[in-house]
mmCIF file of N, CA and C in Angstrom:
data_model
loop_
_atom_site.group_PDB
_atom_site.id
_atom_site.type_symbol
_atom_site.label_atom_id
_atom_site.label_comp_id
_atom_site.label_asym_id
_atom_site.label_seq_id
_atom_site.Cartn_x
_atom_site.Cartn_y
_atom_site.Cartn_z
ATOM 1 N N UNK Q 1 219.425 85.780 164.865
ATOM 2 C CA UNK Q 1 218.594 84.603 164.782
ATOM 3 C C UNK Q 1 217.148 85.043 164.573
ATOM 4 N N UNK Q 2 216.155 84.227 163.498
ATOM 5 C CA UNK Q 2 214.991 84.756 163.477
ATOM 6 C C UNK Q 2 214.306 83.290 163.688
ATOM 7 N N UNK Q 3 213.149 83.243 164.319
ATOM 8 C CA UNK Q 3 212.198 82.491 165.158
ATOM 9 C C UNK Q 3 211.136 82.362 164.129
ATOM 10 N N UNK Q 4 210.786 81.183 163.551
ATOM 11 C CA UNK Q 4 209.795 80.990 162.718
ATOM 12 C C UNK Q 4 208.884 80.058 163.502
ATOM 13 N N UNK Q 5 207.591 80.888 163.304
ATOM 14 C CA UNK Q 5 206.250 79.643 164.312
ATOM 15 C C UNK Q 5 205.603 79.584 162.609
ATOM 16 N N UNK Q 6 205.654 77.986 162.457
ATOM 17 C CA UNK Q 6 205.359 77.339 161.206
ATOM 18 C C UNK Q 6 204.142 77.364 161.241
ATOM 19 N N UNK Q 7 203.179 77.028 162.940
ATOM 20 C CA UNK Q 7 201.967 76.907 162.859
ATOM 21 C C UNK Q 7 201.184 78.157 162.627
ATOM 22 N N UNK Q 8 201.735 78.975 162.321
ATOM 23 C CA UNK Q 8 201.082 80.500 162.024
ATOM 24 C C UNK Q 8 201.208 81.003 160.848
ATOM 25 N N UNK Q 9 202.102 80.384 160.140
ATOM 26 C CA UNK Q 9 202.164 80.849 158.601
ATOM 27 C C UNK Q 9 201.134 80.442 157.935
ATOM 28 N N UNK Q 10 200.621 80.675 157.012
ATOM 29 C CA UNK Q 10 199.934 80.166 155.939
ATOM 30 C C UNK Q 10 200.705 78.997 154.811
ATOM 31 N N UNK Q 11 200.034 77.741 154.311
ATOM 32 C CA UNK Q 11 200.745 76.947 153.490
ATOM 33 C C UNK Q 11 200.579 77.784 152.277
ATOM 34 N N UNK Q 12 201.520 77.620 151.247
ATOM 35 C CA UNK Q 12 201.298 78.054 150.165
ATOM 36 C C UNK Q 12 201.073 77.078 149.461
ATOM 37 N N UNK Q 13 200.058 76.768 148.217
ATOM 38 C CA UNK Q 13 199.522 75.681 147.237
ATOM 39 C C UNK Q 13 201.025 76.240 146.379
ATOM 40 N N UNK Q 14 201.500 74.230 145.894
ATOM 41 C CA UNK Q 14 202.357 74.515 144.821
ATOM 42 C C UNK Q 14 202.261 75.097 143.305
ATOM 43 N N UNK Q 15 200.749 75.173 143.507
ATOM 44 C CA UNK Q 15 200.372 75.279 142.234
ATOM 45 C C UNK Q 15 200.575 76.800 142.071
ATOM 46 N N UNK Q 16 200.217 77.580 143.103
ATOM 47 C CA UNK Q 16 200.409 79.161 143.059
ATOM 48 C C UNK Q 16 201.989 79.239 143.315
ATOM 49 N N UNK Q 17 203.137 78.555 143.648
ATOM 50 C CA UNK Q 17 204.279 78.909 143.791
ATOM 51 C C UNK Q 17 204.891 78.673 142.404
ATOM 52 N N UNK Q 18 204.162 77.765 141.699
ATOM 53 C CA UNK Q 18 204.981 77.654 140.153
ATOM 54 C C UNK Q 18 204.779 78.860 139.021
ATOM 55 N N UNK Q 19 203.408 79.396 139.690
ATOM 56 C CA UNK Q 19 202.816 80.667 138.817
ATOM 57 C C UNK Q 19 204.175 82.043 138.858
ATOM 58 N N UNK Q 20 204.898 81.985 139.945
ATOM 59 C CA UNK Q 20 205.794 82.839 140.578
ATOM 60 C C UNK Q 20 207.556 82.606 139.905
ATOM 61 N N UNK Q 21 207.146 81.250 139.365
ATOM 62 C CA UNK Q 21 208.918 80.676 138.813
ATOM 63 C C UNK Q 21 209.024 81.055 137.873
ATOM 64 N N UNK Q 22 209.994 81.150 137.582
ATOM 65 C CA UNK Q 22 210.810 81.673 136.174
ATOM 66 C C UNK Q 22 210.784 80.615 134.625
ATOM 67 N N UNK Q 23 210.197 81.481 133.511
ATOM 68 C CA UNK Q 23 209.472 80.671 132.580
ATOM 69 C C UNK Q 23 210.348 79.352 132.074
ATOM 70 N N UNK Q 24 211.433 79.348 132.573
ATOM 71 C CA UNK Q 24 212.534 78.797 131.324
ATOM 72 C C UNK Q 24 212.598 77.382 132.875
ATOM 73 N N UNK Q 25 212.048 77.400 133.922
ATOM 74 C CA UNK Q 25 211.629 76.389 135.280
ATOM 75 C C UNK Q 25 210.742 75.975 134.712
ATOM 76 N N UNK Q 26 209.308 76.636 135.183
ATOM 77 C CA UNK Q 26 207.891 76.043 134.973
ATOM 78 C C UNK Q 26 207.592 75.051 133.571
ATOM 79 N N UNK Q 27 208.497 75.897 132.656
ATOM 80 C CA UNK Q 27 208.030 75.007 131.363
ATOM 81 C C UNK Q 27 208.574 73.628 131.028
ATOM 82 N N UNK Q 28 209.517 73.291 131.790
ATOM 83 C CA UNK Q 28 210.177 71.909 132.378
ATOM 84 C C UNK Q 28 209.586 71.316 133.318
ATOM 85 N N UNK Q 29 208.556 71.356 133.844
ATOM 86 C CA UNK Q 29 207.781 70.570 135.273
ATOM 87 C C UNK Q 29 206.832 69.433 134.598
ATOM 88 N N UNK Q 30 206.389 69.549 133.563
ATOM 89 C CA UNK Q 30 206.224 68.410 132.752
ATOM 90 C C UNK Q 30 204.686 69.135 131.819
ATOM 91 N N UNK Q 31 203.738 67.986 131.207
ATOM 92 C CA UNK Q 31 202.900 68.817 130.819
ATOM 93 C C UNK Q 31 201.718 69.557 131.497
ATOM 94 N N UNK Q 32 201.927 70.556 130.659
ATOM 95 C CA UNK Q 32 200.721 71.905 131.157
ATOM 96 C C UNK Q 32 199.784 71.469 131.792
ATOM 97 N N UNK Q 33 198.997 70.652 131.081
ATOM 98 C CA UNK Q 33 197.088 70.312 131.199
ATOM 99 C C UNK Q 33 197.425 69.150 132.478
ATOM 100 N N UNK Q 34 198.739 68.769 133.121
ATOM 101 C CA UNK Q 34 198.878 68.053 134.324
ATOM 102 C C UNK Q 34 199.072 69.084 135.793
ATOM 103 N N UNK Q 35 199.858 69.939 135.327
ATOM 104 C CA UNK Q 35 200.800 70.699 136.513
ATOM 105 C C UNK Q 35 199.591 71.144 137.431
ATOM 106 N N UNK Q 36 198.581 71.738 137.216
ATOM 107 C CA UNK Q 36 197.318 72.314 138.361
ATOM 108 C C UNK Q 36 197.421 70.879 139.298
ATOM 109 N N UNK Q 37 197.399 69.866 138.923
ATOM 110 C CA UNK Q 37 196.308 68.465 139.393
ATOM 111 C C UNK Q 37 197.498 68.104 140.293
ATOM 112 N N UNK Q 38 198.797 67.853 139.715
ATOM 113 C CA UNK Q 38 200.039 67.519 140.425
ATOM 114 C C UNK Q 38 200.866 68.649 141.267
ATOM 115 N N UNK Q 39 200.854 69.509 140.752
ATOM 116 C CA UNK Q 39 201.558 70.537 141.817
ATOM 117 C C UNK Q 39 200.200 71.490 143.174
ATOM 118 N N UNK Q 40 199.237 70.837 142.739
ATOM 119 C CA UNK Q 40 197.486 71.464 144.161
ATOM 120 C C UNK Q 40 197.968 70.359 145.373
ATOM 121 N N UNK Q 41 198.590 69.255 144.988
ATOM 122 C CA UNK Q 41 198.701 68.222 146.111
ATOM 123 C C UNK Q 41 200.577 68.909 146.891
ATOM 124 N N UNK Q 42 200.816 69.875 146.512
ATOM 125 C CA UNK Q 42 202.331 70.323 146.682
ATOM 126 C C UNK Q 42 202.530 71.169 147.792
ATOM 127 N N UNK Q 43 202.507 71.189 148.938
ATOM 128 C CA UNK Q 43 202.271 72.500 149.857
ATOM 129 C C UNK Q 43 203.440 72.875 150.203
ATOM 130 N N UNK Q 44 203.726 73.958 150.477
ATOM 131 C CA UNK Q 44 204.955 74.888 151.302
ATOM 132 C C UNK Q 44 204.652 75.697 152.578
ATOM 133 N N UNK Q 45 205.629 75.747 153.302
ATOM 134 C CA UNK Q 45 205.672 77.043 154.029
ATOM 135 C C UNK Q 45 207.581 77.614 153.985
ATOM 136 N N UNK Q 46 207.431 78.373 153.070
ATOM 137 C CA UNK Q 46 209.239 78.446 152.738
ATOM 138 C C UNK Q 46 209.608 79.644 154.426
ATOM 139 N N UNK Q 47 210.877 78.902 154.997
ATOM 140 C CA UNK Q 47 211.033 78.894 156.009
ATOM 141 C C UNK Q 47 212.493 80.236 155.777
ATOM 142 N N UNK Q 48 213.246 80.591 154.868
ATOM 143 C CA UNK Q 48 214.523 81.140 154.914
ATOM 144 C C UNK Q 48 214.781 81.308 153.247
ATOM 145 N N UNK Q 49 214.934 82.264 152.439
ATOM 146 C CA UNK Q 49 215.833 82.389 151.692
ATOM 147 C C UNK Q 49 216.735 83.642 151.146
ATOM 148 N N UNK Q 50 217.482 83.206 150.660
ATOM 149 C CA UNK Q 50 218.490 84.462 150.678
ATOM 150 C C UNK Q 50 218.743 84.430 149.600
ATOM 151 N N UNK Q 51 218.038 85.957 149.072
ATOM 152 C CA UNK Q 51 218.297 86.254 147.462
ATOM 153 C C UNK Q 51 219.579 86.538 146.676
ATOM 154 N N UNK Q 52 220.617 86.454 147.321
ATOM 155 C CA UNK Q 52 222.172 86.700 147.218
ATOM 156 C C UNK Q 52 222.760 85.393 147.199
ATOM 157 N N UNK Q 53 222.979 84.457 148.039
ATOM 158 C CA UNK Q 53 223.208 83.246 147.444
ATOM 159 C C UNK Q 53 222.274 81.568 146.895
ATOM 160 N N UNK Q 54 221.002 82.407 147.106
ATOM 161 C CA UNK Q 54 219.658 81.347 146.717
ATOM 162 C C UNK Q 54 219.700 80.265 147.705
ATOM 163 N N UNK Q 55 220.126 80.142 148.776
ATOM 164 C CA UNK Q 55 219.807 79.546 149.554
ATOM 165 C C UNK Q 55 218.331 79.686 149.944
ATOM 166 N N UNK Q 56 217.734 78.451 149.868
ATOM 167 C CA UNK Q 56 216.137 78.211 150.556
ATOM 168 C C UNK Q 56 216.089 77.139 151.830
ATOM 169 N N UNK Q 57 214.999 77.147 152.345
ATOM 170 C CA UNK Q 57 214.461 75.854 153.055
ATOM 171 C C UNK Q 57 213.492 76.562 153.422
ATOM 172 N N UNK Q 58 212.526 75.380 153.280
ATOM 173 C CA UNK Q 58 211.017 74.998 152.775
ATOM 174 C C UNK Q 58 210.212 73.720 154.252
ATOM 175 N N UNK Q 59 209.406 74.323 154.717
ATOM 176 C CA UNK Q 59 208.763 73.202 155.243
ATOM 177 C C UNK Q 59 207.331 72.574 154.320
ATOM 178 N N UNK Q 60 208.107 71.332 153.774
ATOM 179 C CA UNK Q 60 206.453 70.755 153.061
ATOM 180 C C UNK Q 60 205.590 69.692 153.081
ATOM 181 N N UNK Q 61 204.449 69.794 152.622
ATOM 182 C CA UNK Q 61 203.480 68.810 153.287
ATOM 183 C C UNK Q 61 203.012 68.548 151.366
ATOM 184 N N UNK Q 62 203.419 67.132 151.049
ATOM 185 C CA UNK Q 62 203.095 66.646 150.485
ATOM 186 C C UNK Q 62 202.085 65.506 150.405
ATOM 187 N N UNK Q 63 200.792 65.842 149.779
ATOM 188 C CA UNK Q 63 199.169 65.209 150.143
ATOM 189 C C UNK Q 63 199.123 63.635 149.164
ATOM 190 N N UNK Q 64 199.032 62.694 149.864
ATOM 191 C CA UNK Q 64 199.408 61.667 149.286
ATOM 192 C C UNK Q 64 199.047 61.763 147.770
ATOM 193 N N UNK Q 65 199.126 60.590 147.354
ATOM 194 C CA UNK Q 65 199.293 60.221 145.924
ATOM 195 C C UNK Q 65 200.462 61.358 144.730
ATOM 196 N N UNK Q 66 201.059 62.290 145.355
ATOM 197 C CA UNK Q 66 201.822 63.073 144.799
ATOM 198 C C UNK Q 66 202.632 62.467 144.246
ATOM 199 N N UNK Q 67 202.812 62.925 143.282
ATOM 200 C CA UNK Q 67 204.069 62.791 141.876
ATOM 201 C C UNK Q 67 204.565 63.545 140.989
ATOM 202 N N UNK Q 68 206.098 63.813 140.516
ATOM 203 C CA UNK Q 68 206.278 64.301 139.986
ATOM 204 C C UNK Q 68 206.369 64.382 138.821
ATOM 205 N N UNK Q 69 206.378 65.381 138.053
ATOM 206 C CA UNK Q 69 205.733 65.135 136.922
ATOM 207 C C UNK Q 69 206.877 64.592 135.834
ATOM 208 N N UNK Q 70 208.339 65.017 136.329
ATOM 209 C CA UNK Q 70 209.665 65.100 135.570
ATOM 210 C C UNK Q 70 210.322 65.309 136.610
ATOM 211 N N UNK Q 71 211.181 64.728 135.725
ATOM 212 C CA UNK Q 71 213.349 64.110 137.175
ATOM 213 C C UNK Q 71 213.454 65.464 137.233
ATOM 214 N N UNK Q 72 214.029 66.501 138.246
ATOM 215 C CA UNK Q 72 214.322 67.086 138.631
ATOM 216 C C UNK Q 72 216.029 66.745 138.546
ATOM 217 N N UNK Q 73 216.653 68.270 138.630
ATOM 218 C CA UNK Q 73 218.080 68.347 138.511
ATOM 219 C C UNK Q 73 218.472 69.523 139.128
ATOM 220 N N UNK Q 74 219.196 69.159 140.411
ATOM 221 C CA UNK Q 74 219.456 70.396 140.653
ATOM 222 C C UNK Q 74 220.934 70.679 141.108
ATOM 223 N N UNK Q 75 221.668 72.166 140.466
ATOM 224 C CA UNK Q 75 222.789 72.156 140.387
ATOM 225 C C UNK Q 75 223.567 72.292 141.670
ATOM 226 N N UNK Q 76 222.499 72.650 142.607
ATOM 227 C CA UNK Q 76 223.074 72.767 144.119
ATOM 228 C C UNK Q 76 222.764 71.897 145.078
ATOM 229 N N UNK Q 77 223.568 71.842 146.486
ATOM 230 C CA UNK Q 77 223.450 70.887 147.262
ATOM 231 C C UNK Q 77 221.971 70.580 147.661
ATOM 232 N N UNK Q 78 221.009 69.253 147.946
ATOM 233 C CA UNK Q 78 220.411 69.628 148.256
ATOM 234 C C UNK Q 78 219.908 68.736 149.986
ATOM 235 N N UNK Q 79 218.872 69.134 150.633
ATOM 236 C CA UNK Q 79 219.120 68.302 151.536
ATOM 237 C C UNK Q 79 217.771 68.081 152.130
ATOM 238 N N UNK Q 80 217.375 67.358 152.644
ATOM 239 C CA UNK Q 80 215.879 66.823 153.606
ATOM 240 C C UNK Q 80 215.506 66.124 154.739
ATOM 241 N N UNK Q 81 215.191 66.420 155.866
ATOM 242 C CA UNK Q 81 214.713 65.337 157.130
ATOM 243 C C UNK Q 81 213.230 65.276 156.765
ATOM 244 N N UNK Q 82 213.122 63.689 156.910
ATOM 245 C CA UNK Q 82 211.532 63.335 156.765
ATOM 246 C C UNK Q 82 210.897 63.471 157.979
ATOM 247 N N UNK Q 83 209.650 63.658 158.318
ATOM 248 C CA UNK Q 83 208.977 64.285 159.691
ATOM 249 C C UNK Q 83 207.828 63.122 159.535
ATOM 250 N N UNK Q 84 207.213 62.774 158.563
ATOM 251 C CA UNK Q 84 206.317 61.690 158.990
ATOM 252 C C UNK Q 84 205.804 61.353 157.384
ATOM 253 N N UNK Q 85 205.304 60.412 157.238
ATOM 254 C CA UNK Q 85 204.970 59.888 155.835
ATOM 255 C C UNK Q 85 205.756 59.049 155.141
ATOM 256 N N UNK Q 86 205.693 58.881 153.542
ATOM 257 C CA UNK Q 86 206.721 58.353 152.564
ATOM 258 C C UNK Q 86 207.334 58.720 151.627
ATOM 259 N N UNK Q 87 208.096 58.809 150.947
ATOM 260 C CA UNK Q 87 208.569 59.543 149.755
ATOM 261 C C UNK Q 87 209.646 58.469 148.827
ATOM 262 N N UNK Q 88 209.325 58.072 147.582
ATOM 263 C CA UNK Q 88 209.779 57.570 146.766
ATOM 264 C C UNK Q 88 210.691 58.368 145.825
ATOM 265 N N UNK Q 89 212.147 58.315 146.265
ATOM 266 C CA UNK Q 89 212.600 58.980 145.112
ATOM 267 C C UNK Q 89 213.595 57.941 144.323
ATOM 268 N N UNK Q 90 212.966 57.834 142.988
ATOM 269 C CA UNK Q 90 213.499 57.659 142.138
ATOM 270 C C UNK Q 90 215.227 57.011 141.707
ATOM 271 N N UNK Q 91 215.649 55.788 141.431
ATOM 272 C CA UNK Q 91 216.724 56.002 141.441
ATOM 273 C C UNK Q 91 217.174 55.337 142.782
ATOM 274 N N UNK Q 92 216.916 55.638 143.743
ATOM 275 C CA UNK Q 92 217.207 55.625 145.345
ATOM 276 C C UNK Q 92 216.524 54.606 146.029
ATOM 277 N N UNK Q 93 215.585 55.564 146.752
ATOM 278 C CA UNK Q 93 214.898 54.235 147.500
ATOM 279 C C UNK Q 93 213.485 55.100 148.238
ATOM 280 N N UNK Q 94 213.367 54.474 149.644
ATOM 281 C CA UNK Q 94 211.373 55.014 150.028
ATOM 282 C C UNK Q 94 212.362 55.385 151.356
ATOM 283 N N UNK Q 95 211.897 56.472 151.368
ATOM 284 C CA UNK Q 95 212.269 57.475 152.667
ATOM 285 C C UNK Q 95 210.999 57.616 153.475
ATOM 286 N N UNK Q 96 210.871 57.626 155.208
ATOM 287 C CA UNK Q 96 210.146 57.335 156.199
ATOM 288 C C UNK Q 96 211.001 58.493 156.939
ATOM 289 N N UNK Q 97 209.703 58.664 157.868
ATOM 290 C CA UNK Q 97 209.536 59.032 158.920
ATOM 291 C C UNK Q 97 211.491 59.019 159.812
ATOM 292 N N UNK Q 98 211.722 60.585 160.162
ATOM 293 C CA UNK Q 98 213.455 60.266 160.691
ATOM 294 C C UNK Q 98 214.134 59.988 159.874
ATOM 295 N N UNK Q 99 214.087 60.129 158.725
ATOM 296 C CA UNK Q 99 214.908 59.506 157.439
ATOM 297 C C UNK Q 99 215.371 61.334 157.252
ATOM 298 N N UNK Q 100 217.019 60.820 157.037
ATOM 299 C CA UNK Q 100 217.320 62.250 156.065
ATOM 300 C C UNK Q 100 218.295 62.224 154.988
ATOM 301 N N UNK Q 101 218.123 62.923 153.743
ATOM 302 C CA UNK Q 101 219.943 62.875 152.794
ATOM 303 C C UNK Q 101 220.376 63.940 152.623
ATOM 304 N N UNK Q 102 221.129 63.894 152.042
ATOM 305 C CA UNK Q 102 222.086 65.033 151.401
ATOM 306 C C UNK Q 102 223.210 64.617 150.692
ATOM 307 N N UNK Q 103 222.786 65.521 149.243
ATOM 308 C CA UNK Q 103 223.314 65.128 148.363
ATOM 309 C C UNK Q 103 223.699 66.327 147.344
ATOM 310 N N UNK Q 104 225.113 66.090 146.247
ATOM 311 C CA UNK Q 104 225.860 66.668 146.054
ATOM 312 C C UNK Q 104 225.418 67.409 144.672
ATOM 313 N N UNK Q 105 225.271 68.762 143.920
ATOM 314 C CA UNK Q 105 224.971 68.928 143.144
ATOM 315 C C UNK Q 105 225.069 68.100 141.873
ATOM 316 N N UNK Q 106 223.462 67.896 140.889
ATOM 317 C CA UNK Q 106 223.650 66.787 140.130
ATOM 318 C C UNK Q 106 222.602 65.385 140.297
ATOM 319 N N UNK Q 107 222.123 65.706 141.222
ATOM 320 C CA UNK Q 107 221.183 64.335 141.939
ATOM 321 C C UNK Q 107 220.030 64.346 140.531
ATOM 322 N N UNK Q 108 220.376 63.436 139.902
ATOM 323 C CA UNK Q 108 218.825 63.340 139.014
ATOM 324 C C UNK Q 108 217.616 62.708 139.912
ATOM 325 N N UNK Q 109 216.534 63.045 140.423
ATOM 326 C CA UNK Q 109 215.417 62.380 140.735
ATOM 327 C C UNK Q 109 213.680 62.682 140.479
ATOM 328 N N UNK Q 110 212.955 61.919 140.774
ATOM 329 C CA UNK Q 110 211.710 62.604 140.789
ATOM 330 C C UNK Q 110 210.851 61.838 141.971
ATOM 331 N N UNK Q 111 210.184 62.848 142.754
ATOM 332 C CA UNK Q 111 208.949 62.329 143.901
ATOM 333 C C UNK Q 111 207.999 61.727 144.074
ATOM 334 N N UNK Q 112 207.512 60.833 144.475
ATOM 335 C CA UNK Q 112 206.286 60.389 144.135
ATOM 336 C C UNK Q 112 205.651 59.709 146.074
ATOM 337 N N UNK Q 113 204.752 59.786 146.179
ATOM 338 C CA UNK Q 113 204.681 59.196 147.485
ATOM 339 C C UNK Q 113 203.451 58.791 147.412
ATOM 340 N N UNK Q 114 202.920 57.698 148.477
ATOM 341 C CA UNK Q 114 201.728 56.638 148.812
ATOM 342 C C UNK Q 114 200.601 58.060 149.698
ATOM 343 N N UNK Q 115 200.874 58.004 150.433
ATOM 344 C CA UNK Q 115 200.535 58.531 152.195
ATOM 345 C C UNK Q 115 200.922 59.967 152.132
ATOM 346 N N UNK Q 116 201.445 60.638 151.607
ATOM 347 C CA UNK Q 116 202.010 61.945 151.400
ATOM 348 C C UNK Q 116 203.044 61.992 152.512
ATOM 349 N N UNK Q 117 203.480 63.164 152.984
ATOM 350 C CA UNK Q 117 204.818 63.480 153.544
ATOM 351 C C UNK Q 117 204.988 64.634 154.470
ATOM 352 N N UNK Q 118 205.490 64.730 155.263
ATOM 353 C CA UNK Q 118 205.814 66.125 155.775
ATOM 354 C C UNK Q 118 207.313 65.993 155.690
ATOM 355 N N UNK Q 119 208.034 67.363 155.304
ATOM 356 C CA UNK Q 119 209.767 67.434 155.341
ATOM 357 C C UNK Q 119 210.247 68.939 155.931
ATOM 358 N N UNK Q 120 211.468 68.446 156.256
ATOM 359 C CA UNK Q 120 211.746 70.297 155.867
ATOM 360 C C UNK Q 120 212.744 69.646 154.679
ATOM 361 N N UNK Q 121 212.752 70.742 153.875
ATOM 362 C CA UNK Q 121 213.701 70.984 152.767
ATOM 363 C C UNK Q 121 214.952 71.864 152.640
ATOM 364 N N UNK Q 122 215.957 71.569 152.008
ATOM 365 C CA UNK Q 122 217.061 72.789 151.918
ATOM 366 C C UNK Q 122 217.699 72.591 150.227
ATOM 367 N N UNK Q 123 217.600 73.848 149.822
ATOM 368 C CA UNK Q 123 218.858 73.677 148.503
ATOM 369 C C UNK Q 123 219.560 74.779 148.892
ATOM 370 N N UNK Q 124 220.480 74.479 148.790
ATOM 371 C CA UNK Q 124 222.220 75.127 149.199
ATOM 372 C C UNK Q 124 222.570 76.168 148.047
ATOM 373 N N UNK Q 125 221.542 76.463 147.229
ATOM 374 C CA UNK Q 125 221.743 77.378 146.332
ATOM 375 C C UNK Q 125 223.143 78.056 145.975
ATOM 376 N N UNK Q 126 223.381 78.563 144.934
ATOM 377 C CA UNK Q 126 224.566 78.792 143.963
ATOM 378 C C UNK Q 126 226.234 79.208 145.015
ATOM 379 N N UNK Q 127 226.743 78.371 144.314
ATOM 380 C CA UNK Q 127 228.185 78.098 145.070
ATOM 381 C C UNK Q 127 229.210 78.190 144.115
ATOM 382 N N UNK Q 128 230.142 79.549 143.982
ATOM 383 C CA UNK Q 128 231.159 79.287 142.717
ATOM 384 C C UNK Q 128 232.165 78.153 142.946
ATOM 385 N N UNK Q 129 232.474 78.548 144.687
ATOM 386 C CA UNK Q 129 233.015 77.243 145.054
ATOM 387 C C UNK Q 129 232.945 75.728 144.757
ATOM 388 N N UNK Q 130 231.227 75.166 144.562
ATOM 389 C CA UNK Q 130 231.357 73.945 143.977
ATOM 390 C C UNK Q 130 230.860 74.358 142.376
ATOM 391 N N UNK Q 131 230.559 75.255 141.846
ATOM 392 C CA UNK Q 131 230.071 75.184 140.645
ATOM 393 C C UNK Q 131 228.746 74.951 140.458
ATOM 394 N N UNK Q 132 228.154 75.325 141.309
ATOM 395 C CA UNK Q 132 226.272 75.114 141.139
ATOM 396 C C UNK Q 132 225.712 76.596 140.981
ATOM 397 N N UNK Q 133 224.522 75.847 140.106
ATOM 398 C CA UNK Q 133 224.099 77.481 139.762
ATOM 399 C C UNK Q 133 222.402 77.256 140.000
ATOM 400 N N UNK Q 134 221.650 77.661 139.287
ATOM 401 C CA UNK Q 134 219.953 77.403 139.523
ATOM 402 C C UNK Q 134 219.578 76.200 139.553
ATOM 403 N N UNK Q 135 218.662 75.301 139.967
ATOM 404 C CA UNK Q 135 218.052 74.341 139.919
ATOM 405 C C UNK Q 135 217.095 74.458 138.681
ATOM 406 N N UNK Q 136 216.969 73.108 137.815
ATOM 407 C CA UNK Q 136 216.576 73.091 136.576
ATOM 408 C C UNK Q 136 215.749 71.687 136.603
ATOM 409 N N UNK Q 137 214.853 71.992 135.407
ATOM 410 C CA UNK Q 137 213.926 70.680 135.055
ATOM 411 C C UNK Q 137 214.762 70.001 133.689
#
């Protein structure tokens, strides 16, 4: 078991975590001359991942007026508890505060929120078992 104190990490800006993604990702997040403005309001503190089956989870603090720029698609499970704020996804409905889903590789959506958000995040990364492979724009 490893013990993560969240309040001691540093957030990472989304904007420096997209600089880090893989070109054939980033160039799907929507247009260029937007991504600084929309992904600076994007924060992380990635909490777990495992480079063998891409499993992540992410604690993030999304600064209101955030939006995404393009539907997101991702081939693996993915999952979220809301911690305080709003989140509009697409398709669905407005997620609050104690709100959580999980959902099955395939979820088309995109983010957008009033008030911004705090979450933790999980994608269940690549499973031959269900047939999921990278998450894609």
């Amino acid at each position: 078991m490893k013990i993560v104190r969240t309040r001691e990490m540093e957030w990472q800006n989304g904007w420096d975590v997209i600089s880090m993604m893989p070109d054939n990702y980033k160039e799907n997040l929507g247009p260029a001359d937007q991504l600084e403005a929309a992904y600076s309001k994007y924060l992380q503190k990635n909490l777990s991942i495992d480079p063998t089956t891409t499993f992540r989870g992410d604690f993030v603090d999304l600064q209101p007026g955030f939006a995404d720029l393009t539907d997101a698609y991702h081939d693996s499970v993915e999952e979220c508890f809301f911690i305080s704020g709003d989140c509009t996804l697409s398709g669905e409905q407005i997620f609050y505060s104690n709100h959580y889903f999980w959902r099955p590789p395939g979820f088309i959506h995109a983010a957008t929120s009033v008030t911004g958000f705090k979450a933790l995040l999980f994608s269940h990364g690549e499973d031959e078992t269900e047939g999921s492979g990278a998450a894609s724009r």
